[in-house]
Amino acid sequence: MYQTSVAFGNLIQQDSRTFRAQLALGDNSITEGIMSIRLNGGSNSEDDFSIGSAVSQYVEITMAASDTLFEGHEFLLELGIVVNDTVEEYVPMGYFTAEKPDTDEEEISFTAYDRMMKMERACFLELPQVTNTIAVLNAVSTITGVTVVTTGLASISMDKPVGYTCREVLSCIAQMYGGFAVCNRSGQIEIRTYEDHNYTVGTGRYWDTFTHNDYAFTLQKITCYTGRDEDGKDVSITAGSGVRGISFSNPFMSQSVLNSIWADLGNFTYMPGSLKFLGDPRIDPWDILTVEDLNGNTYKVPAMKLSQDFDGGLCTEIEAVGKSEAEQSSGFQGPNTRQMDRYYAELVLLDHAVVNKLDADTADLRYASIERMEAVEASIQDLDVTKLTARVAIIENAYIARAEVNTLLADYASVAQLNAVNAQVTNISGELSTYKTQIAGQLTAFDADITSLKAKDAELETALIGTAKVTDLEAIRTRTQQLETDVAGINTLVNGNLTSDNIQSMVITGDKFTMENGFIKSAMIDSLAADKITGLDINTTKLTVHSNDGKSTWTDNTIQISDADRVRVQIGEDAFGDYNIYIWDPSGNLMWNATGATSAGLNDGIIKDVAVAADANISGNKLDIESVIREVNGATTTIKGTRIKLDEQNQTLDAAFTSLKTYAE
């Protein structure tokens, strides 16, 4: 379990929490526009208890459309709790690399995987035939570029793996330590085993009920298939005895290593089940949680499958798998199956090839995904490039949608949009036609047919411009004999005489200005009177109203009203998806909730005679009888009287007795 500050641990236990996600991508930190995140991972990819898993965690993210490029880029995902509209502490969730996103005009969604995916490459090791686990793990780290943590691991002798991927080698070695391989929050590969940190999930923190098996799972036996003998029969080794066991294949396992695993895992017991509860980003795939049910029972549940759902709030789901004795089967893939798969891949057809180095005279590839390519000569018919860096470029025919270049020399170029620091162009008409040219440096041209022009210094003999967007236009800086334009957006225009039937300007200064028909699509307004606004339709997905001593925050269907220190009133949907009203006093004590007033809200004497129903029957054991008698007699607790009513016929007994030892008829 990830260790945070004590303050964070206290905040996470509250019922009403607001979380904020952060994507750290290079030098950018993205916190706005993130709509939802689902993180999926765990320590066991099977449907029964197993060791040696190498699960790759992945996240599914939906956010508002952005100019940020995510595809192929790695980012750090972090989650934090919002306190007074700020996050004091973020919890890192891991490093992920995004695949190609799905984008429309409003939203972008993509899936990103952690660094475990970099283990899917061939493991060619320059090691002796007999080596050890630490040497192999260090070599895997060198091949993949991903740090594999070996601190705390004892060195185990093994043969050099040949013909495996790095992920398969990692899985086999994780089995030899009786654990599993995961990518941690820092982007490092670790071999872990389950740990119990006494983290309890009470009945008040999860939804529905805790669904679990009838009986706990107890590991009674481990079987490992190590290969075949001379007769072609499978060879296996075992540790422990019983029905509830696991089976797997590992050609590097020995009996002594398996006995060591059994010493740690023998009779490992837990309850298979699933649970969905108030989210906690500190939980790791190797954590064992203590779950309470509605009957007061407690169960140990490992987070074998772990999901975190973020949408402003946070929900955590865990699942511990484990078959019963009746349904349990080996379900392993023996050495013979693996060997046949390898023969098929070598002799027939490659559906998925993972290689470190490929030397070929001729390669006909229909689709190729290449992280880095070095070529002496390349002939490409169609090239779609996100970013192109070239020292020398000689282009006969260029059709470019958008280009950012320092210097472009071309005999013929058809360009849709050109961004250049310095461009020297002799002719921009006829064969060389540009639909949109943005030049930050200097443009010198004799004849130009340009739709859009942005330049610091422009000397134009003749300019025919369809649309002009000019920040500063002065006659001294820009010399033109004739300017014809259909639409011109000008911030500042310095001129002696201005005549136009229709002027659209971003800045107009004058004593009096009248607009006959005006419309504003997007405006920056210095001040605006509220009585000038009609027909309001406010989106309250997130709305904050400030005052001198507090604020009112609307988030989706929840309203929170705060003073200068804390939330005092909450109305609407709570963390459980129900609709309630909560009221707190200045010290943070809950005074009112959905069940009515709490004990903290009943400080004054408010029960009066009018509040007691006419047919109320107050139990005698709730009365202080002696105090009642003292009120009747004055000071003593002896009932005094000269008339005692015996029955409904008004029979009375007018006498004083020292004692009475019989019944009156």
PDB file of C-alpha atoms in Angstrom, residues 70-292:
ATOM      1  CA  PHE A  70      -1.034  11.893 -26.697  1.00  0.00           C
ATOM      2  CA  GLU A  71      -0.419   9.111 -29.212  1.00  0.00           C
ATOM      3  CA  GLY A  72       2.903   7.412 -28.545  1.00  0.00           C
ATOM      4  CA  HIS A  73       3.713   9.703 -25.612  1.00  0.00           C
ATOM      5  CA  GLU A  74       4.215   8.567 -22.018  1.00  0.00           C
ATOM      6  CA  PHE A  75       2.596  10.390 -19.105  1.00  0.00           C
ATOM      7  CA  LEU A  76       2.400  10.073 -15.325  1.00  0.00           C
ATOM      8  CA  LEU A  77      -1.132   9.660 -13.918  1.00  0.00           C
ATOM      9  CA  GLU A  78      -1.754  11.102 -10.433  1.00  0.00           C
ATOM     10  CA  LEU A  79      -4.841  11.378  -8.209  1.00  0.00           C
ATOM     11  CA  GLY A  80      -5.343  13.791  -5.309  1.00  0.00           C
ATOM     12  CA  ILE A  81      -8.093  14.945  -2.924  1.00  0.00           C
ATOM     13  CA  VAL A  82      -9.445  18.474  -3.323  1.00  0.00           C
ATOM     14  CA  VAL A  83      -9.509  20.566  -0.137  1.00  0.00           C
ATOM     15  CA  ASN A  84     -10.700  24.177  -0.459  1.00  0.00           C
ATOM     16  CA  ASP A  85     -10.367  23.921  -4.251  1.00  0.00           C
ATOM     17  CA  THR A  86      -6.686  22.891  -4.025  1.00  0.00           C
ATOM     18  CA  VAL A  87      -4.787  19.594  -3.914  1.00  0.00           C
ATOM     19  CA  GLU A  88      -2.055  19.412  -1.288  1.00  0.00           C
ATOM     20  CA  GLU A  89      -0.875  15.887  -2.106  1.00  0.00           C
ATOM     21  CA  TYR A  90      -1.060  13.730  -5.246  1.00  0.00           C
ATOM     22  CA  VAL A  91      -0.752   9.934  -5.294  1.00  0.00           C
ATOM     23  CA  PRO A  92       1.151   8.596  -8.367  1.00  0.00           C
ATOM     24  CA  MET A  93      -0.747   5.807 -10.149  1.00  0.00           C
ATOM     25  CA  GLY A  94       1.935   4.890 -12.718  1.00  0.00           C
ATOM     26  CA  TYR A  95       3.453   5.718 -16.109  1.00  0.00           C
ATOM     27  CA  PHE A  96       1.398   4.943 -19.216  1.00  0.00           C
ATOM     28  CA  THR A  97       1.928   5.287 -22.992  1.00  0.00           C
ATOM     29  CA  ALA A  98      -1.107   6.291 -25.040  1.00  0.00           C
ATOM     30  CA  GLU A  99      -2.322   4.510 -28.145  1.00  0.00           C
ATOM     31  CA  LYS A 100      -4.044   6.293 -31.043  1.00  0.00           C
ATOM     32  CA  PRO A 101      -6.950   8.307 -29.614  1.00  0.00           C
ATOM     33  CA  ASP A 102     -10.533   8.563 -30.851  1.00  0.00           C
ATOM     34  CA  THR A 103     -11.299  12.257 -31.327  1.00  0.00           C
ATOM     35  CA  ASP A 104     -14.264  14.394 -32.266  1.00  0.00           C
ATOM     36  CA  GLU A 105     -14.863  18.123 -31.974  1.00  0.00           C
ATOM     37  CA  GLU A 106     -15.659  17.954 -28.263  1.00  0.00           C
ATOM     38  CA  GLU A 107     -14.018  14.873 -26.718  1.00  0.00           C
ATOM     39  CA  ILE A 108     -10.929  12.735 -26.970  1.00  0.00           C
ATOM     40  CA  SER A 109     -10.658   9.200 -25.591  1.00  0.00           C
ATOM     41  CA  PHE A 110      -7.707   6.823 -25.583  1.00  0.00           C
ATOM     42  CA  THR A 111      -6.219   3.768 -23.896  1.00  0.00           C
ATOM     43  CA  ALA A 112      -2.707   3.808 -22.433  1.00  0.00           C
ATOM     44  CA  TYR A 113      -0.575   0.888 -21.146  1.00  0.00           C
ATOM     45  CA  ASP A 114       2.167   0.753 -18.540  1.00  0.00           C
ATOM     46  CA  ARG A 115       5.793  -0.236 -19.200  1.00  0.00           C
ATOM     47  CA  MET A 116       5.091  -3.960 -18.869  1.00  0.00           C
ATOM     48  CA  MET A 117       4.204  -3.845 -22.580  1.00  0.00           C
ATOM     49  CA  LYS A 118       7.873  -3.101 -23.355  1.00  0.00           C
ATOM     50  CA  MET A 119       8.635  -6.657 -22.172  1.00  0.00           C
ATOM     51  CA  GLU A 120       7.008  -8.024 -25.354  1.00  0.00           C
ATOM     52  CA  ARG A 121      10.267  -8.425 -27.244  1.00  0.00           C
ATOM     53  CA  ALA A 122      12.682 -11.280 -27.879  1.00  0.00           C
ATOM     54  CA  CYS A 123      15.058 -12.082 -25.029  1.00  0.00           C
ATOM     55  CA  PHE A 124      18.482 -12.710 -26.598  1.00  0.00           C
ATOM     56  CA  LEU A 125      20.970 -12.942 -23.725  1.00  0.00           C
ATOM     57  CA  GLU A 126      24.757 -12.774 -23.888  1.00  0.00           C
ATOM     58  CA  LEU A 127      25.170 -14.914 -20.758  1.00  0.00           C
ATOM     59  CA  PRO A 128      26.816 -18.278 -19.999  1.00  0.00           C
ATOM     60  CA  GLN A 129      24.717 -21.416 -20.333  1.00  0.00           C
ATOM     61  CA  VAL A 130      24.414 -21.699 -16.536  1.00  0.00           C
ATOM     62  CA  THR A 131      23.581 -18.361 -14.962  1.00  0.00           C
ATOM     63  CA  ASN A 132      21.287 -17.005 -12.213  1.00  0.00           C
ATOM     64  CA  THR A 133      18.028 -15.084 -11.856  1.00  0.00           C
ATOM     65  CA  ILE A 134      19.661 -11.760 -10.910  1.00  0.00           C
ATOM     66  CA  ALA A 135      21.899 -11.766 -13.993  1.00  0.00           C
ATOM     67  CA  VAL A 136      18.934 -12.596 -16.243  1.00  0.00           C
ATOM     68  CA  LEU A 137      16.752  -9.831 -14.743  1.00  0.00           C
ATOM     69  CA  ASN A 138      19.543  -7.276 -15.195  1.00  0.00           C
ATOM     70  CA  ALA A 139      19.906  -8.369 -18.825  1.00  0.00           C
ATOM     71  CA  VAL A 140      16.142  -8.011 -19.370  1.00  0.00           C
ATOM     72  CA  SER A 141      16.377  -4.484 -17.957  1.00  0.00           C
ATOM     73  CA  THR A 142      19.137  -3.657 -20.463  1.00  0.00           C
ATOM     74  CA  ILE A 143      17.207  -5.083 -23.430  1.00  0.00           C
ATOM     75  CA  THR A 144      13.908  -3.320 -22.674  1.00  0.00           C
ATOM     76  CA  GLY A 145      15.186  -0.105 -21.093  1.00  0.00           C
ATOM     77  CA  VAL A 146      12.827  -0.676 -18.135  1.00  0.00           C
ATOM     78  CA  THR A 147      14.382  -0.963 -14.677  1.00  0.00           C
ATOM     79  CA  VAL A 148      13.780  -4.365 -13.068  1.00  0.00           C
ATOM     80  CA  VAL A 149      14.163  -4.135  -9.293  1.00  0.00           C
ATOM     81  CA  THR A 150      16.390  -6.903  -7.890  1.00  0.00           C
ATOM     82  CA  THR A 151      16.952  -5.435  -4.416  1.00  0.00           C
ATOM     83  CA  GLY A 152      15.983  -7.988  -1.756  1.00  0.00           C
ATOM     84  CA  LEU A 153      15.892 -10.946  -4.185  1.00  0.00           C
ATOM     85  CA  ALA A 154      18.148 -13.922  -3.505  1.00  0.00           C
ATOM     86  CA  SER A 155      20.147 -15.228  -6.466  1.00  0.00           C
ATOM     87  CA  ILE A 156      18.775 -18.558  -7.812  1.00  0.00           C
ATOM     88  CA  SER A 157      20.771 -20.700 -10.255  1.00  0.00           C
ATOM     89  CA  MET A 158      19.121 -21.362 -13.639  1.00  0.00           C
ATOM     90  CA  ASP A 159      19.920 -22.160 -17.264  1.00  0.00           C
ATOM     91  CA  LYS A 160      20.065 -19.316 -19.774  1.00  0.00           C
ATOM     92  CA  PRO A 161      16.613 -18.834 -21.364  1.00  0.00           C
ATOM     93  CA  VAL A 162      16.649 -19.330 -25.139  1.00  0.00           C
ATOM     94  CA  GLY A 163      13.725 -18.637 -27.496  1.00  0.00           C
ATOM     95  CA  TYR A 164      11.544 -16.692 -25.072  1.00  0.00           C
ATOM     96  CA  THR A 165      10.235 -13.145 -24.883  1.00  0.00           C
ATOM     97  CA  CYS A 166      11.337 -10.937 -21.997  1.00  0.00           C
ATOM     98  CA  ARG A 167       7.820 -11.147 -20.554  1.00  0.00           C
ATOM     99  CA  GLU A 168       7.902 -14.976 -20.575  1.00  0.00           C
ATOM    100  CA  VAL A 169      11.306 -14.958 -18.860  1.00  0.00           C
ATOM    101  CA  LEU A 170       9.990 -12.490 -16.283  1.00  0.00           C
ATOM    102  CA  SER A 171       7.005 -14.767 -15.618  1.00  0.00           C
ATOM    103  CA  CYS A 172       9.192 -17.865 -15.115  1.00  0.00           C
ATOM    104  CA  ILE A 173      11.513 -16.066 -12.702  1.00  0.00           C
ATOM    105  CA  ALA A 174       8.545 -14.620 -10.772  1.00  0.00           C
ATOM    106  CA  GLN A 175       7.299 -18.211 -10.314  1.00  0.00           C
ATOM    107  CA  MET A 176      10.700 -19.210  -8.904  1.00  0.00           C
ATOM    108  CA  TYR A 177      10.219 -16.568  -6.187  1.00  0.00           C
ATOM    109  CA  GLY A 178       6.610 -17.638  -5.560  1.00  0.00           C
ATOM    110  CA  GLY A 179       5.282 -14.262  -6.658  1.00  0.00           C
ATOM    111  CA  PHE A 180       4.186 -12.220  -9.653  1.00  0.00           C
ATOM    112  CA  ALA A 181       5.619  -9.364 -11.728  1.00  0.00           C
ATOM    113  CA  VAL A 182       4.004  -5.904 -11.821  1.00  0.00           C
ATOM    114  CA  CYS A 183       4.931  -2.423 -12.979  1.00  0.00           C
ATOM    115  CA  ASN A 184       4.983  -0.165  -9.911  1.00  0.00           C
ATOM    116  CA  ARG A 185       3.969   3.478  -9.549  1.00  0.00           C
ATOM    117  CA  SER A 186       7.486   4.640 -10.529  1.00  0.00           C
ATOM    118  CA  GLY A 187       7.480   2.698 -13.806  1.00  0.00           C
ATOM    119  CA  GLN A 188       9.777  -0.062 -12.514  1.00  0.00           C
ATOM    120  CA  ILE A 189       9.165  -3.812 -12.804  1.00  0.00           C
ATOM    121  CA  GLU A 190       8.978  -5.564  -9.427  1.00  0.00           C
ATOM    122  CA  ILE A 191       8.481  -9.171  -8.303  1.00  0.00           C
ATOM    123  CA  ARG A 192       6.028  -9.059  -5.379  1.00  0.00           C
ATOM    124  CA  THR A 193       4.106 -11.390  -3.078  1.00  0.00           C
ATOM    125  CA  TYR A 194       0.867 -10.650  -1.217  1.00  0.00           C
ATOM    126  CA  GLU A 195       1.111  -8.472   1.925  1.00  0.00           C
ATOM    127  CA  ASP A 196      -1.427  -7.800   4.708  1.00  0.00           C
ATOM    128  CA  HIS A 197      -1.383  -4.197   6.008  1.00  0.00           C
ATOM    129  CA  ASN A 198      -4.501  -4.594   8.217  1.00  0.00           C
ATOM    130  CA  TYR A 199      -6.538  -2.348   5.906  1.00  0.00           C
ATOM    131  CA  THR A 200     -10.218  -2.822   6.793  1.00  0.00           C
ATOM    132  CA  VAL A 201     -13.243  -2.139   4.577  1.00  0.00           C
ATOM    133  CA  GLY A 202     -16.293  -1.793   6.825  1.00  0.00           C
ATOM    134  CA  THR A 203     -19.933  -2.306   5.813  1.00  0.00           C
ATOM    135  CA  GLY A 204     -20.494   1.451   5.678  1.00  0.00           C
ATOM    136  CA  ARG A 205     -17.920   1.946   2.931  1.00  0.00           C
ATOM    137  CA  TYR A 206     -19.038  -0.450   0.193  1.00  0.00           C
ATOM    138  CA  TRP A 207     -22.057  -0.705  -2.089  1.00  0.00           C
ATOM    139  CA  ASP A 208     -24.457  -3.653  -2.234  1.00  0.00           C
ATOM    140  CA  THR A 209     -23.002  -6.670  -0.419  1.00  0.00           C
ATOM    141  CA  PHE A 210     -19.704  -8.502  -0.308  1.00  0.00           C
ATOM    142  CA  THR A 211     -20.108 -11.388  -2.791  1.00  0.00           C
ATOM    143  CA  HIS A 212     -17.880 -14.334  -1.930  1.00  0.00           C
ATOM    144  CA  ASN A 213     -17.551 -18.149  -2.066  1.00  0.00           C
ATOM    145  CA  ASP A 214     -19.023 -20.446   0.540  1.00  0.00           C
ATOM    146  CA  TYR A 215     -15.603 -21.586   1.726  1.00  0.00           C
ATOM    147  CA  ALA A 216     -12.168 -20.009   1.867  1.00  0.00           C
ATOM    148  CA  PHE A 217      -9.447 -21.112  -0.564  1.00  0.00           C
ATOM    149  CA  THR A 218      -6.441 -22.866   0.989  1.00  0.00           C
ATOM    150  CA  LEU A 219      -3.405 -23.763  -1.143  1.00  0.00           C
ATOM    151  CA  GLN A 220      -2.614 -27.433  -0.438  1.00  0.00           C
ATOM    152  CA  LYS A 221      -0.371 -28.450  -3.332  1.00  0.00           C
ATOM    153  CA  ILE A 222       1.892 -27.061  -6.074  1.00  0.00           C
ATOM    154  CA  THR A 223       2.723 -29.005  -9.254  1.00  0.00           C
ATOM    155  CA  CYS A 224       5.313 -27.791 -11.775  1.00  0.00           C
ATOM    156  CA  TYR A 225       5.922 -29.424 -15.176  1.00  0.00           C
ATOM    157  CA  THR A 226       9.583 -29.040 -16.126  1.00  0.00           C
ATOM    158  CA  GLY A 227       9.794 -30.862 -19.490  1.00  0.00           C
ATOM    159  CA  ARG A 228       9.736 -34.362 -21.021  1.00  0.00           C
ATOM    160  CA  ASP A 229      11.715 -37.542 -20.479  1.00  0.00           C
ATOM    161  CA  GLU A 230      13.270 -39.770 -23.164  1.00  0.00           C
ATOM    162  CA  ASP A 231       9.925 -41.486 -23.775  1.00  0.00           C
ATOM    163  CA  GLY A 232       8.149 -38.184 -24.396  1.00  0.00           C
ATOM    164  CA  LYS A 233       6.227 -38.207 -21.126  1.00  0.00           C
ATOM    165  CA  ASP A 234       5.767 -35.061 -19.063  1.00  0.00           C
ATOM    166  CA  VAL A 235       8.112 -34.647 -16.092  1.00  0.00           C
ATOM    167  CA  SER A 236       6.744 -32.893 -13.031  1.00  0.00           C
ATOM    168  CA  ILE A 237       7.745 -32.031  -9.469  1.00  0.00           C
ATOM    169  CA  THR A 238       5.381 -31.353  -6.555  1.00  0.00           C
ATOM    170  CA  ALA A 239       5.297 -29.818  -3.096  1.00  0.00           C
ATOM    171  CA  GLY A 240       2.517 -30.317  -0.553  1.00  0.00           C
ATOM    172  CA  SER A 241      -0.473 -32.625  -0.849  1.00  0.00           C
ATOM    173  CA  GLY A 242      -4.214 -32.224  -1.210  1.00  0.00           C
ATOM    174  CA  VAL A 243      -6.936 -31.352  -3.704  1.00  0.00           C
ATOM    175  CA  ARG A 244      -6.738 -27.547  -3.752  1.00  0.00           C
ATOM    176  CA  GLY A 245      -3.601 -26.838  -5.740  1.00  0.00           C
ATOM    177  CA  ILE A 246      -2.072 -25.054  -8.720  1.00  0.00           C
ATOM    178  CA  SER A 247      -0.194 -26.378 -11.780  1.00  0.00           C
ATOM    179  CA  PHE A 248       2.080 -24.585 -14.216  1.00  0.00           C
ATOM    180  CA  SER A 249       5.023 -25.138 -16.582  1.00  0.00           C
ATOM    181  CA  ASN A 250       8.515 -23.860 -15.881  1.00  0.00           C
ATOM    182  CA  PRO A 251      11.588 -25.597 -17.373  1.00  0.00           C
ATOM    183  CA  PHE A 252      13.909 -23.675 -14.990  1.00  0.00           C
ATOM    184  CA  MET A 253      12.250 -24.908 -11.759  1.00  0.00           C
ATOM    185  CA  SER A 254      14.023 -27.394  -9.486  1.00  0.00           C
ATOM    186  CA  GLN A 255      12.712 -29.394  -6.536  1.00  0.00           C
ATOM    187  CA  SER A 256      14.720 -27.356  -4.039  1.00  0.00           C
ATOM    188  CA  VAL A 257      13.360 -24.088  -5.434  1.00  0.00           C
ATOM    189  CA  LEU A 258       9.791 -25.456  -5.391  1.00  0.00           C
ATOM    190  CA  ASN A 259      10.259 -26.537  -1.751  1.00  0.00           C
ATOM    191  CA  SER A 260      11.343 -23.002  -0.912  1.00  0.00           C
ATOM    192  CA  ILE A 261       8.186 -21.639  -2.580  1.00  0.00           C
ATOM    193  CA  TRP A 262       6.049 -24.073  -0.611  1.00  0.00           C
ATOM    194  CA  ALA A 263       7.655 -22.931   2.640  1.00  0.00           C
ATOM    195  CA  ASP A 264       6.245 -19.450   1.952  1.00  0.00           C
ATOM    196  CA  LEU A 265       2.925 -20.281   0.250  1.00  0.00           C
ATOM    197  CA  GLY A 266       1.942 -23.583   1.830  1.00  0.00           C
ATOM    198  CA  ASN A 267      -1.624 -23.403   3.261  1.00  0.00           C
ATOM    199  CA  PHE A 268      -2.036 -19.789   2.083  1.00  0.00           C
ATOM    200  CA  THR A 269      -5.702 -19.020   2.848  1.00  0.00           C
ATOM    201  CA  TYR A 270      -8.046 -16.281   1.641  1.00  0.00           C
ATOM    202  CA  MET A 271     -11.698 -15.750   0.678  1.00  0.00           C
ATOM    203  CA  PRO A 272     -12.465 -15.499  -3.071  1.00  0.00           C
ATOM    204  CA  GLY A 273     -14.963 -12.719  -3.721  1.00  0.00           C
ATOM    205  CA  SER A 274     -15.564  -9.269  -5.200  1.00  0.00           C
ATOM    206  CA  LEU A 275     -16.248  -5.874  -3.657  1.00  0.00           C
ATOM    207  CA  LYS A 276     -16.942  -2.284  -4.787  1.00  0.00           C
ATOM    208  CA  PHE A 277     -16.283   0.442  -2.223  1.00  0.00           C
ATOM    209  CA  LEU A 278     -15.393   4.113  -1.670  1.00  0.00           C
ATOM    210  CA  GLY A 279     -12.194   4.615  -3.651  1.00  0.00           C
ATOM    211  CA  ASP A 280      -8.692   4.655  -2.201  1.00  0.00           C
ATOM    212  CA  PRO A 281      -5.824   5.315  -4.661  1.00  0.00           C
ATOM    213  CA  ARG A 282      -3.243   3.968  -2.172  1.00  0.00           C
ATOM    214  CA  ILE A 283      -4.233   0.301  -2.688  1.00  0.00           C
ATOM    215  CA  ASP A 284      -1.726  -1.815  -4.662  1.00  0.00           C
ATOM    216  CA  PRO A 285      -2.293  -5.146  -6.497  1.00  0.00           C
ATOM    217  CA  TRP A 286      -0.329  -7.046  -3.837  1.00  0.00           C
ATOM    218  CA  ASP A 287      -2.404  -5.791  -0.870  1.00  0.00           C
ATOM    219  CA  ILE A 288      -4.591  -8.106   1.231  1.00  0.00           C
ATOM    220  CA  LEU A 289      -7.708  -6.316   2.537  1.00  0.00           C
ATOM    221  CA  THR A 290      -9.850  -7.220   5.556  1.00  0.00           C
ATOM    222  CA  VAL A 291     -13.541  -7.072   4.593  1.00  0.00           C
ATOM    223  CA  GLU A 292     -16.421  -7.017   7.092  1.00  0.00           C
TER     224      GLU A 292
END
